[in-house]
Each structure stands twice: as C-alpha cells, then as structure tokens.
C-alpha cells in the first residue's frame, strides 16, 4: 500500500513541477501568466 | 437454410437502401437544376438540410468568381478585382481566401472554419452519448457478472505462504500509471460532459472553478501518465509477448466460466490483452494529448490520413486548417480515452472485488502461493527453480 500511495504522490509531484520545467524550455502549456512569447492554451 | 440466408441478404439490402447516406449519394450524382435561383441554393437544398441530410455545397463553395477576368483597377467594379461581394463572402465562408493578417500565426488566417460545427455536433452528440453509454454499460455488465459468477475464489483456500509477485519498482510504475489515468479520466469526463451534466446541478460559477481545476490537473498529470506508460512498458514488455500458451488460455476462456485453471506464465492472455491495449492506446492518447497541449504546434492527422490513404486507398482529407487538426485530435483523444476507460474498469474489477487474492499482487507485492499456482502455474515453477525453494512465509 505504501508503494501505491508513493505512486499517487509522485503523479501529483510531477504535475506540480511540470509547468515550471516546461517553462524552462519555453514550452508553457498549462501555466498561465508565464512567458508571453511561449505557446499558451488559453 | 438457403431461404434464411436469402432472407437475411434481402433485409440487409433493404436496410442499406433505406439508409439516408445511400439516399444522399444517389442524389449527389444527379445534376441539380439551379437556373431558377440563378445558381444559388434551391428549395430542395433547404429541405434536405432541414431533414439533416448532407447537402453538396460545392455549387457555392466553388463559385468564387473569376479573378483572371478581373476588370482593370480603374474600371467599373475594378476595386473588387472581378469578384462580386457575394463571391468574396463565399471565399471567407469556405476558407478559400488568403487574407493578410497583422499578427501571423498558425490559425490566424482562418476567418471562418466551416468544419467546426461538424466537430461540435460530434463532440456534444455521439461522443458523449456513446462514450457515456459504454462506461455505464461495462459497469452494468460487471455488476451482473459479479452476481451471476460471484467472486473467483482460491480453490481449496489460501496456502498461507506467499511468493513475491511484483517488485516495489514494478508496483510504483503501475500505480503511477493507474493514479494518473484515474485523475485524467475523471478530469477528462468533467471537461467533456460538464457542460451537459454538471452545470445544471452545480451552476455556472461552481462549475467554472471545477473546470479550471480539472484543466490544470489534466494538462499536468498527463506527464506522469506518460512516464508511467514508459516505465511499465520497459519492465513488462518481455513478459507480454504473445505465444501459443495464450491461445490455449483464451480457448479455455481463462477458466472464468469453467472453474478450470489454464496454464500461464507471469502474465496470462487476458493480462496481455490489457497490457497491449494500454500501451497502444496509451501512446495514441498521449500523442493526441500532446497535440492538444501545444495547440497548432503538433498537427498529426493530415499526415496520418495521407499514410492511411496510400495504404488502404481511402480518401481521407489530407489538407486541413489548423483548427481542423485540433478538432480531429480532440475527437480521437476522447474516443481512445473511452475505450481505455472501459478496458481499465474491467481490469480494476478483476484485480479487486472480482478475484480473491488478486489485489495483493499490486497491494504489497506478495501473493498467496496457492493463488499463484492456480493462475500462473508456470511462472511459480520458474520462480521456484530460480530460488531453489517453495516460497516464503
């Protein structure tokens, strides 16, 4: 069960850091108000 | 017997003849006389549209005037370049215009995207209806199956000794994939169906908050799903190569209805089907998801249709507006996700309430030896040979 919770937690951690990591490459997908030159969903 | 066959063929032919699609193609071939309206649409066109029949729009989408016959700029009508206002509006309506835009971008030159309404109708209609019914259908089927078949028990009861079924890293990869898939499934359904089912219940403002949160989760958890997909593929692909044993397992129906226990290695044929379903559809849903995540940056459908056309001789569209690419990606993403959800709901059932002892495999990694012998006998033999002993308690 610990591994199951670790897997779920890892999914959330990846989700939380994804916008910042993408922004480093200039690939802003979901993050709002990031670099205005990059691709935005909204 | 022959009479029955003949009857079946006749019924099939009558159904095809009665099909509006056939009726439509029969009309398409015929020349429509539009002289009464000066080439514009006729009453017949309007009536066909009202009956939800497709109308061949080429009589006006191709009627864009003749630029080559343009009068000089200083002559009468010269400023319109030989086209009437109607010609120009039709060009805009059917995206045949090549406008100058001050802000160049992949989609900015498309002023009206005619195919968008077809996408909208498909998304709000059949995709939601049939996708929703598929999910409800599998839940109802599994519920019926549970009450008819009951829980699949360990024959003779558990042995009390256990054997390691999955290592921690395998379980981590599985739960990373599973957790992210569940999050993506729920948030995807909220995004797709919320307008129809949640706004009437929650109201606009509460749904707006929920939808924004769902969008954030969906867009960002997607990366965890893709990582989980890669991890599980690398760890388990070698055990999921189909072989002759799988055919024996399938012929016995996995022993589900006969209470038999067909032989299997680490993964039986049913698990292999789930594995390849998740891998193939998982890659497909990821690619269409990436296309949606980075709008207009990763168009895939025109090229894919080109390949399909060259292989199958079909006539799928290969020239698309950037919006149309996104719409195909959206519809495909939804359809593939629904198929995956149906498969995964069945997988969750058999891995939890449907079979005694199955959850332990992914719960703590240790399964009862008797369970393992009944469902994966050849795998137990392999493990015992490697370890030179009969399991751990």
CSV table of C-alpha atoms in Angstrom, one decimal:
chain,number,residue,atom,x,y,z
A,1,UNK,CA,0.0,0.0,0.0
A,2,UNK,CA,2.9,2.3,0.7
A,3,UNK,CA,4.1,1.9,-2.9
A,4,UNK,CA,0.6,2.7,-4.1
A,5,UNK,CA,0.5,5.9,-2.2
A,6,UNK,CA,4.0,6.7,-3.4
A,7,UNK,CA,2.9,6.3,-7.0
A,8,UNK,CA,-0.1,8.6,-6.5
A,9,UNK,CA,2.1,11.2,-4.7
A,10,UNK,CA,4.6,11.0,-7.5
A,11,UNK,CA,1.9,11.7,-10.0
A,12,UNK,CA,0.9,14.9,-8.1
A,13,UNK,CA,4.5,16.0,-7.7
A,14,UNK,CA,5.2,15.6,-11.4
A,15,UNK,CA,2.0,17.6,-12.1
A,16,UNK,CA,3.1,20.3,-9.7
A,17,UNK,CA,6.6,20.8,-11.2
A,18,UNK,CA,5.6,20.2,-14.9
A,19,UNK,CA,4.7,23.8,-15.6
A,20,UNK,CA,8.0,25.2,-14.2
A,21,UNK,CA,10.0,22.6,-16.1
A,22,UNK,CA,8.2,23.2,-19.3
A,23,UNK,CA,8.7,26.9,-18.9
A,24,UNK,CA,12.4,26.4,-18.7
A,25,UNK,CA,12.3,25.1,-22.3
A,26,UNK,CA,9.9,27.9,-23.3
A,27,UNK,CA,7.1,25.4,-23.6
A,28,UNK,CA,4.4,26.8,-21.4
A,29,UNK,CA,1.3,24.6,-21.9
A,30,UNK,CA,-1.0,24.9,-18.9
A,31,UNK,CA,0.7,27.6,-16.8
A,32,UNK,CA,-1.0,30.9,-17.0
A,33,UNK,CA,0.9,34.2,-17.0
A,34,UNK,CA,4.2,32.7,-17.9
A,35,UNK,CA,6.4,33.8,-20.7
A,36,UNK,CA,4.1,35.6,-23.1
A,37,UNK,CA,6.2,34.5,-26.1
A,38,UNK,CA,5.5,30.8,-25.5
A,39,UNK,CA,2.6,28.6,-26.5
A,40,UNK,CA,-0.5,29.0,-24.3
A,41,UNK,CA,-3.6,27.1,-24.0
A,42,UNK,CA,-5.8,30.0,-23.0
B,1,UNK,CA,-31.2,-22.8,-44.6
B,2,UNK,CA,-30.7,-21.1,-48.1
B,3,UNK,CA,-34.1,-19.4,-47.7
B,4,UNK,CA,-33.0,-18.0,-44.4
B,5,UNK,CA,-29.7,-16.8,-45.9
B,6,UNK,CA,-31.6,-15.2,-48.8
B,7,UNK,CA,-33.9,-13.5,-46.3
B,8,UNK,CA,-31.0,-12.1,-44.4
B,9,UNK,CA,-29.4,-10.7,-47.5
B,10,UNK,CA,-32.7,-9.1,-48.6
B,11,UNK,CA,-33.1,-7.5,-45.2
B,12,UNK,CA,-29.5,-6.2,-45.3
B,13,UNK,CA,-30.1,-4.8,-48.8
B,14,UNK,CA,-33.3,-3.1,-47.7
B,15,UNK,CA,-31.6,-1.6,-44.7
B,16,UNK,CA,-28.9,-0.2,-46.9
B,17,UNK,CA,-31.3,1.2,-49.5
B,18,UNK,CA,-33.3,2.8,-46.6
B,19,UNK,CA,-30.1,4.4,-45.2
B,20,UNK,CA,-30.1,8.2,-45.7
B,21,UNK,CA,-26.4,8.0,-46.5
B,22,UNK,CA,-27.1,5.9,-49.6
B,23,UNK,CA,-30.0,8.1,-50.5
B,24,UNK,CA,-27.7,11.1,-50.3
B,25,UNK,CA,-25.1,9.6,-52.6
B,26,UNK,CA,-27.8,8.7,-55.0
B,27,UNK,CA,-28.8,12.3,-55.2
B,28,UNK,CA,-25.2,13.6,-55.3
B,29,UNK,CA,-24.7,12.0,-58.7
B,30,UNK,CA,-27.7,13.8,-60.2
B,31,UNK,CA,-27.3,17.3,-61.6
B,32,UNK,CA,-29.5,19.8,-59.7
B,33,UNK,CA,-31.1,22.5,-61.8
B,34,UNK,CA,-30.4,25.8,-60.1
B,35,UNK,CA,-31.3,28.1,-63.0
B,36,UNK,CA,-34.4,29.2,-61.2
B,37,UNK,CA,-32.3,30.7,-58.4
B,38,UNK,CA,-29.5,32.0,-60.6
B,39,UNK,CA,-27.1,29.3,-59.3
B,40,UNK,CA,-27.9,29.9,-55.6
B,41,UNK,CA,-29.4,27.3,-53.3
B,42,UNK,CA,-32.8,25.8,-54.1
B,43,UNK,CA,-35.8,24.9,-52.1
B,44,UNK,CA,-34.7,21.3,-52.4
B,45,UNK,CA,-31.3,22.2,-50.8
B,46,UNK,CA,-33.1,23.9,-47.9
B,47,UNK,CA,-35.5,20.9,-47.4
B,48,UNK,CA,-32.6,18.4,-47.4
B,49,UNK,CA,-30.8,20.5,-44.8
B,50,UNK,CA,-33.9,20.5,-42.6
B,51,UNK,CA,-34.1,16.7,-42.9
B,52,UNK,CA,-30.5,16.5,-41.6
B,53,UNK,CA,-29.3,15.2,-45.0
B,54,UNK,CA,-26.0,16.3,-46.3
B,55,UNK,CA,-26.0,19.0,-49.0
B,56,UNK,CA,-23.3,19.2,-51.6
B,57,UNK,CA,-22.1,22.7,-51.0
B,58,UNK,CA,-19.7,22.8,-54.0
B,59,UNK,CA,-22.2,24.8,-56.1
B,60,UNK,CA,-21.4,27.7,-53.9
B,61,UNK,CA,-18.1,26.9,-52.2
B,62,UNK,CA,-16.5,26.7,-55.6
B,63,UNK,CA,-18.5,29.7,-57.0
B,64,UNK,CA,-15.9,32.3,-56.2
B,65,UNK,CA,-15.9,34.5,-59.3
B,66,UNK,CA,-13.1,34.6,-61.8
B,67,UNK,CA,-10.1,36.6,-60.7
B,68,UNK,CA,-8.4,36.2,-64.2
B,69,UNK,CA,-11.3,38.1,-65.8
B,70,UNK,CA,-10.8,41.0,-63.4
B,71,UNK,CA,-11.5,44.4,-64.9
B,72,UNK,CA,-8.7,47.0,-64.6
B,73,UNK,CA,-8.5,48.7,-61.3
B,74,UNK,CA,-9.7,52.0,-62.8
B,75,UNK,CA,-12.7,50.4,-64.5
B,76,UNK,CA,-16.2,49.7,-63.1
B,77,UNK,CA,-16.0,47.1,-60.4
B,78,UNK,CA,-12.3,47.3,-60.6
B,79,UNK,CA,-11.8,47.5,-56.8
B,80,UNK,CA,-13.3,44.1,-56.4
B,81,UNK,CA,-11.0,42.5,-58.8
B,82,UNK,CA,-13.7,40.8,-60.9
B,83,UNK,CA,-15.4,39.3,-57.9
B,84,UNK,CA,-18.7,40.4,-56.5
B,85,UNK,CA,-19.3,40.9,-52.8
B,86,UNK,CA,-21.1,37.5,-52.8
B,87,UNK,CA,-18.0,35.8,-54.3
B,88,UNK,CA,-15.8,37.3,-51.6
B,89,UNK,CA,-18.1,36.3,-48.8
B,90,UNK,CA,-18.3,32.8,-50.1
B,91,UNK,CA,-14.4,32.8,-50.2
B,92,UNK,CA,-14.4,33.7,-46.5
B,93,UNK,CA,-17.3,31.3,-45.6
B,94,UNK,CA,-15.4,28.3,-47.1
B,95,UNK,CA,-11.9,29.4,-46.1
B,96,UNK,CA,-10.8,29.9,-49.7
B,97,UNK,CA,-9.4,33.4,-49.0
B,98,UNK,CA,-5.8,34.2,-48.4
B,99,UNK,CA,-6.1,37.3,-46.2
B,100,UNK,CA,-3.3,39.5,-44.9
B,101,UNK,CA,-3.2,39.4,-41.1
B,102,UNK,CA,-1.1,41.7,-38.9
B,103,UNK,CA,-0.5,39.0,-36.3
B,104,UNK,CA,0.8,36.0,-38.3
B,105,UNK,CA,0.1,32.7,-36.5
B,106,UNK,CA,-0.8,29.1,-37.5
B,107,UNK,CA,-4.5,29.7,-37.2
B,108,UNK,CA,-4.9,33.5,-37.7
B,109,UNK,CA,-5.5,33.4,-41.4
B,110,UNK,CA,-8.7,31.2,-41.0
B,111,UNK,CA,-11.6,33.7,-40.7
B,112,UNK,CA,-14.4,31.1,-40.7
B,113,UNK,CA,-13.8,27.4,-40.1
B,114,UNK,CA,-16.7,25.7,-41.7
B,115,UNK,CA,-15.9,22.2,-40.4
B,116,UNK,CA,-16.0,23.3,-36.8
B,117,UNK,CA,-19.8,22.9,-36.5
B,118,UNK,CA,-19.4,19.2,-37.5
B,119,UNK,CA,-16.8,18.7,-34.8
B,120,UNK,CA,-19.0,20.5,-32.2
B,121,UNK,CA,-22.0,18.3,-33.1
B,122,UNK,CA,-19.9,15.1,-33.0
B,123,UNK,CA,-18.4,16.1,-29.6
B,124,UNK,CA,-21.7,17.1,-28.0
B,125,UNK,CA,-23.7,14.3,-29.5
B,126,UNK,CA,-22.4,10.8,-30.4
B,127,UNK,CA,-19.1,11.1,-28.5
B,128,UNK,CA,-20.7,12.0,-25.2
B,129,UNK,CA,-23.7,9.7,-25.8
B,130,UNK,CA,-21.9,6.5,-26.9
B,131,UNK,CA,-18.9,7.1,-24.7
B,132,UNK,CA,-21.1,7.6,-21.6
B,133,UNK,CA,-23.2,4.5,-22.5
B,134,UNK,CA,-20.0,2.4,-22.9
B,135,UNK,CA,-18.9,3.3,-19.4
B,136,UNK,CA,-22.3,2.7,-17.9
B,137,UNK,CA,-22.6,-0.5,-20.0
B,138,UNK,CA,-19.4,-2.0,-18.7
B,139,UNK,CA,-20.3,-1.2,-15.1
B,140,UNK,CA,-23.7,-2.8,-15.5
B,141,UNK,CA,-22.2,-5.9,-17.2
B,142,UNK,CA,-19.6,-6.3,-14.5
B,143,UNK,CA,-22.3,-5.9,-11.8
B,144,UNK,CA,-24.4,-8.6,-13.5
B,145,UNK,CA,-21.3,-10.8,-13.9
B,146,UNK,CA,-20.5,-10.4,-10.2
B,147,UNK,CA,-23.9,-11.6,-9.1
B,148,UNK,CA,-24.0,-14.4,-11.7
B,149,UNK,CA,-20.5,-15.7,-11.3
B,150,UNK,CA,-19.6,-14.5,-7.9
B,151,UNK,CA,-16.1,-13.7,-6.6
B,152,UNK,CA,-13.5,-16.1,-8.1
B,153,UNK,CA,-12.1,-17.8,-5.0
B,154,UNK,CA,-8.8,-19.6,-4.4
B,155,UNK,CA,-9.8,-23.2,-4.8
B,156,UNK,CA,-9.2,-25.1,-1.6
B,157,UNK,CA,-8.5,-21.8,0.2
B,158,UNK,CA,-5.2,-19.9,0.6
B,159,UNK,CA,-2.0,-21.8,1.4
B,160,UNK,CA,-0.8,-19.3,3.9
B,161,UNK,CA,2.6,-18.9,2.3
B,162,UNK,CA,3.4,-16.1,-0.1
B,163,UNK,CA,5.5,-15.5,-3.1
B,164,UNK,CA,6.8,-12.2,-4.4
B,165,UNK,CA,4.7,-11.3,-7.5
B,166,UNK,CA,5.9,-7.7,-8.2
B,167,UNK,CA,8.9,-5.8,-7.0
B,168,UNK,CA,8.4,-2.3,-5.5
B,169,UNK,CA,9.6,-0.6,-8.7
B,170,UNK,CA,7.0,-2.5,-10.7
B,171,UNK,CA,4.2,-1.6,-8.4
B,172,UNK,CA,5.4,2.0,-8.3
B,173,UNK,CA,5.3,2.2,-12.1
B,174,UNK,CA,1.8,0.5,-12.1
B,175,UNK,CA,0.4,2.9,-9.5
B,176,UNK,CA,2.0,6.0,-11.2
B,177,UNK,CA,0.2,5.0,-14.4
B,178,UNK,CA,-3.0,3.9,-12.6
B,179,UNK,CA,-3.3,7.0,-10.4
B,180,UNK,CA,-2.6,9.4,-13.2
B,181,UNK,CA,-5.0,7.6,-15.5
B,182,UNK,CA,-7.8,7.8,-13.0
B,183,UNK,CA,-7.1,11.5,-12.5
B,184,UNK,CA,-7.1,12.0,-16.2
B,185,UNK,CA,-10.2,10.0,-16.7
B,186,UNK,CA,-12.2,11.9,-14.1
B,187,UNK,CA,-11.0,15.4,-15.2
B,188,UNK,CA,-11.4,14.5,-18.9
B,189,UNK,CA,-15.1,13.5,-18.2
B,190,UNK,CA,-15.7,16.7,-16.3
B,191,UNK,CA,-14.2,18.7,-19.3
B,192,UNK,CA,-16.2,16.7,-21.9
B,193,UNK,CA,-19.5,16.3,-20.1
B,194,UNK,CA,-19.6,19.0,-17.5
B,195,UNK,CA,-21.5,21.5,-19.7
B,196,UNK,CA,-24.3,18.9,-20.2
B,197,UNK,CA,-24.4,17.3,-16.8
B,198,UNK,CA,-22.7,19.4,-14.1
B,199,UNK,CA,-23.7,23.0,-14.9
B,200,UNK,CA,-27.4,22.1,-14.3
B,201,UNK,CA,-26.5,20.7,-10.9
B,202,UNK,CA,-23.7,22.9,-9.7
B,203,UNK,CA,-24.4,26.1,-11.5
B,204,UNK,CA,-22.1,28.2,-13.8
B,205,UNK,CA,-19.8,29.6,-11.2
B,206,UNK,CA,-19.1,26.4,-9.2
B,207,UNK,CA,-18.6,24.6,-12.5
B,208,UNK,CA,-16.2,27.2,-13.8
B,209,UNK,CA,-13.9,26.6,-10.7
B,210,UNK,CA,-14.2,22.9,-11.1
B,211,UNK,CA,-13.5,23.1,-14.9
B,212,UNK,CA,-10.4,25.3,-14.4
B,213,UNK,CA,-9.1,22.9,-11.7
B,214,UNK,CA,-9.8,19.9,-13.9
B,215,UNK,CA,-8.0,21.5,-16.8
B,216,UNK,CA,-4.9,22.2,-14.7
B,217,UNK,CA,-4.9,18.6,-13.4
B,218,UNK,CA,-5.5,17.1,-16.8
B,219,UNK,CA,-2.8,19.1,-18.5
B,220,UNK,CA,-0.1,18.5,-15.9
B,221,UNK,CA,-0.8,14.9,-14.7
B,222,UNK,CA,-0.5,13.9,-18.3
B,223,UNK,CA,3.3,13.9,-17.9
B,224,UNK,CA,3.0,11.4,-15.0
B,225,UNK,CA,0.8,9.1,-17.2
B,226,UNK,CA,3.4,9.2,-20.0
B,227,UNK,CA,6.2,8.4,-17.5
B,228,UNK,CA,4.2,5.5,-16.0
B,229,UNK,CA,3.5,4.2,-19.6
B,230,UNK,CA,7.2,4.2,-20.4
B,231,UNK,CA,8.1,2.5,-17.1
B,232,UNK,CA,5.6,-0.3,-17.3
B,233,UNK,CA,6.4,-0.9,-21.0
B,234,UNK,CA,10.1,-1.3,-20.3
B,235,UNK,CA,9.5,-3.5,-17.2
B,236,UNK,CA,6.9,-5.8,-18.6
B,237,UNK,CA,7.1,-5.9,-22.4
B,238,UNK,CA,9.3,-9.1,-22.3
B,239,UNK,CA,6.7,-10.9,-20.3
B,240,UNK,CA,3.8,-9.8,-22.7
B,241,UNK,CA,5.0,-11.2,-26.0
B,242,UNK,CA,2.1,-13.4,-27.2
B,243,UNK,CA,2.8,-17.2,-27.5
B,244,UNK,CA,0.9,-20.4,-28.1
B,245,UNK,CA,0.0,-20.7,-24.5
B,246,UNK,CA,-2.1,-17.6,-24.8
B,247,UNK,CA,-4.3,-19.3,-27.4
B,248,UNK,CA,-4.9,-22.3,-25.0
B,249,UNK,CA,-5.8,-19.8,-22.3
B,250,UNK,CA,-8.2,-17.9,-24.5
B,251,UNK,CA,-9.8,-21.1,-25.7
B,252,UNK,CA,-10.5,-22.1,-22.1
B,253,UNK,CA,-11.9,-18.6,-21.5
B,254,UNK,CA,-9.3,-18.1,-18.8
B,255,UNK,CA,-11.2,-20.6,-16.7
B,256,UNK,CA,-13.7,-17.9,-15.7
B,257,UNK,CA,-16.8,-19.9,-16.7
B,258,UNK,CA,-15.5,-23.4,-16.3
B,259,UNK,CA,-13.7,-23.2,-13.0
B,260,UNK,CA,-10.6,-24.6,-14.7
B,261,UNK,CA,-7.1,-23.1,-14.4
B,262,UNK,CA,-5.4,-22.9,-17.8
B,263,UNK,CA,-1.6,-22.6,-17.6
B,264,UNK,CA,0.0,-19.2,-17.7
B,265,UNK,CA,3.4,-17.7,-17.1
B,266,UNK,CA,3.9,-14.3,-15.4
B,267,UNK,CA,1.0,-12.8,-17.4
B,268,UNK,CA,-1.9,-14.7,-18.9
B,269,UNK,CA,-3.5,-13.9,-22.2
B,270,UNK,CA,-6.1,-11.6,-20.5
B,271,UNK,CA,-3.4,-9.6,-18.9
B,272,UNK,CA,-1.5,-9.4,-22.1
B,273,UNK,CA,-4.6,-8.0,-23.9
B,274,UNK,CA,-4.9,-5.3,-21.2
B,275,UNK,CA,-1.1,-4.6,-21.4
B,276,UNK,CA,-1.2,-4.1,-25.2
B,277,UNK,CA,-4.5,-2.2,-25.1
B,278,UNK,CA,-2.9,0.2,-22.5
B,279,UNK,CA,0.3,0.5,-24.4
B,280,UNK,CA,-1.1,1.1,-27.9
B,281,UNK,CA,-4.0,3.2,-26.9
B,282,UNK,CA,-1.8,4.9,-24.3
B,283,UNK,CA,0.7,6.1,-26.9
B,284,UNK,CA,-2.2,7.2,-29.2
B,285,UNK,CA,-4.0,9.1,-26.5
B,286,UNK,CA,-0.6,10.7,-25.4
B,287,UNK,CA,0.2,11.8,-29.0
B,288,UNK,CA,-3.3,13.4,-29.5
B,289,UNK,CA,-3.0,14.8,-26.0
B,290,UNK,CA,0.4,16.5,-26.8
B,291,UNK,CA,-1.2,17.9,-30.0
B,292,UNK,CA,-3.9,19.4,-27.8
B,293,UNK,CA,-1.5,20.5,-25.1
B,294,UNK,CA,0.5,22.6,-27.6
B,295,UNK,CA,-2.2,23.9,-29.9
B,296,UNK,CA,-1.3,24.2,-33.7
B,297,UNK,CA,2.3,23.1,-32.9
B,298,UNK,CA,2.0,19.4,-33.5
B,299,UNK,CA,-0.5,18.7,-36.3
B,300,UNK,CA,-0.6,14.9,-37.0
B,301,UNK,CA,-3.9,14.0,-38.7
B,302,UNK,CA,-3.3,15.3,-42.2
B,303,UNK,CA,0.0,13.2,-42.4
B,304,UNK,CA,-1.6,10.2,-40.7
B,305,UNK,CA,-4.5,10.3,-43.1
B,306,UNK,CA,-2.1,10.6,-46.0
B,307,UNK,CA,-0.4,7.4,-44.9
B,308,UNK,CA,-3.7,5.6,-44.4
B,309,UNK,CA,-4.9,6.8,-47.9
B,310,UNK,CA,-1.7,5.4,-49.5
B,311,UNK,CA,-2.0,2.1,-47.7
B,312,UNK,CA,-5.8,1.5,-47.8
B,313,UNK,CA,-6.7,3.6,-50.9
B,314,UNK,CA,-9.2,5.6,-48.8
B,315,UNK,CA,-10.0,9.3,-49.5
B,316,UNK,CA,-9.5,10.9,-46.1
B,317,UNK,CA,-8.8,14.6,-46.0
B,318,UNK,CA,-5.1,15.5,-46.2
B,319,UNK,CA,-5.4,19.3,-46.4
B,320,UNK,CA,-6.8,20.7,-43.1
B,321,UNK,CA,-7.0,24.0,-41.4
B,322,UNK,CA,-5.0,24.2,-38.1
B,323,UNK,CA,-8.4,24.2,-36.3
B,324,UNK,CA,-9.5,21.0,-38.0
B,325,UNK,CA,-6.3,19.3,-36.9
B,326,UNK,CA,-7.1,20.2,-33.3
B,327,UNK,CA,-10.7,19.0,-33.8
B,328,UNK,CA,-9.6,15.6,-35.1
B,329,UNK,CA,-7.1,15.4,-32.2
B,330,UNK,CA,-9.9,16.2,-29.7
B,331,UNK,CA,-12.4,13.7,-31.1
B,332,UNK,CA,-9.7,10.9,-31.4
B,333,UNK,CA,-8.4,11.7,-27.8
B,334,UNK,CA,-12.0,11.3,-26.5
B,335,UNK,CA,-12.7,8.1,-28.3
B,336,UNK,CA,-9.4,6.4,-27.4
B,337,UNK,CA,-9.9,7.5,-23.8
B,338,UNK,CA,-13.3,6.0,-23.6
B,339,UNK,CA,-12.1,2.6,-25.0
B,340,UNK,CA,-9.3,2.7,-22.4
B,341,UNK,CA,-11.7,3.5,-19.6
B,342,UNK,CA,-13.9,0.6,-20.5
B,343,UNK,CA,-10.9,-1.8,-20.5
B,344,UNK,CA,-9.5,-0.4,-17.3
B,345,UNK,CA,-12.8,-0.6,-15.4
B,346,UNK,CA,-12.9,-4.3,-16.3
B,347,UNK,CA,-9.2,-4.6,-15.2
B,348,UNK,CA,-10.0,-2.9,-11.9
B,349,UNK,CA,-12.9,-5.3,-11.3
B,350,UNK,CA,-10.9,-8.5,-11.9
B,351,UNK,CA,-8.0,-7.1,-9.9
B,352,UNK,CA,-10.1,-6.2,-6.8
B,353,UNK,CA,-13.6,-7.5,-6.0
B,354,UNK,CA,-13.7,-9.9,-8.9
B,355,UNK,CA,-11.0,-12.3,-7.7
B,356,UNK,CA,-9.8,-13.3,-4.3
B,357,UNK,CA,-6.1,-12.6,-3.7
B,358,UNK,CA,-5.6,-10.7,-6.9
B,359,UNK,CA,-5.2,-7.2,-5.3
B,360,UNK,CA,-2.3,-8.4,-3.1
B,361,UNK,CA,-0.1,-8.6,-6.3
B,362,UNK,CA,-0.2,-4.9,-6.6
B,363,UNK,CA,-1.1,-4.1,-3.0
B,364,UNK,CA,2.0,-5.4,-1.2
B,365,UNK,CA,3.6,-7.4,-4.0
B,366,UNK,CA,3.2,-10.7,-2.1
B,367,UNK,CA,0.6,-13.2,-3.3
B,368,UNK,CA,-0.6,-16.5,-1.8
B,369,UNK,CA,1.3,-19.4,-3.3
B,370,UNK,CA,-1.9,-21.3,-4.0
B,371,UNK,CA,-3.4,-18.4,-5.8
B,372,UNK,CA,-0.2,-18.1,-7.8
B,373,UNK,CA,-0.2,-21.9,-8.7
B,374,UNK,CA,-3.9,-21.7,-9.8
B,375,UNK,CA,-3.5,-18.6,-12.0
B,376,UNK,CA,0.2,-18.5,-13.0
B,377,UNK,CA,1.5,-22.1,-12.5
B,378,UNK,CA,4.3,-21.9,-15.0
B,379,UNK,CA,5.6,-18.6,-13.5
B,380,UNK,CA,5.6,-20.2,-10.0
B,381,UNK,CA,7.7,-23.1,-11.4
B,382,UNK,CA,10.1,-20.6,-12.9
B,383,UNK,CA,10.5,-18.7,-9.7
B,384,UNK,CA,10.9,-21.9,-7.6
B,385,UNK,CA,13.5,-23.2,-10.0
B,386,UNK,CA,15.4,-19.9,-9.8
B,387,UNK,CA,15.2,-19.7,-6.0
B,388,UNK,CA,15.5,-23.5,-5.4
B,389,UNK,CA,12.7,-23.3,-2.8
B,390,UNK,CA,8.9,-23.3,-2.5
B,391,UNK,CA,8.2,-19.7,-1.4
B,392,UNK,CA,8.4,-17.5,1.7
B,393,UNK,CA,6.0,-17.1,4.6
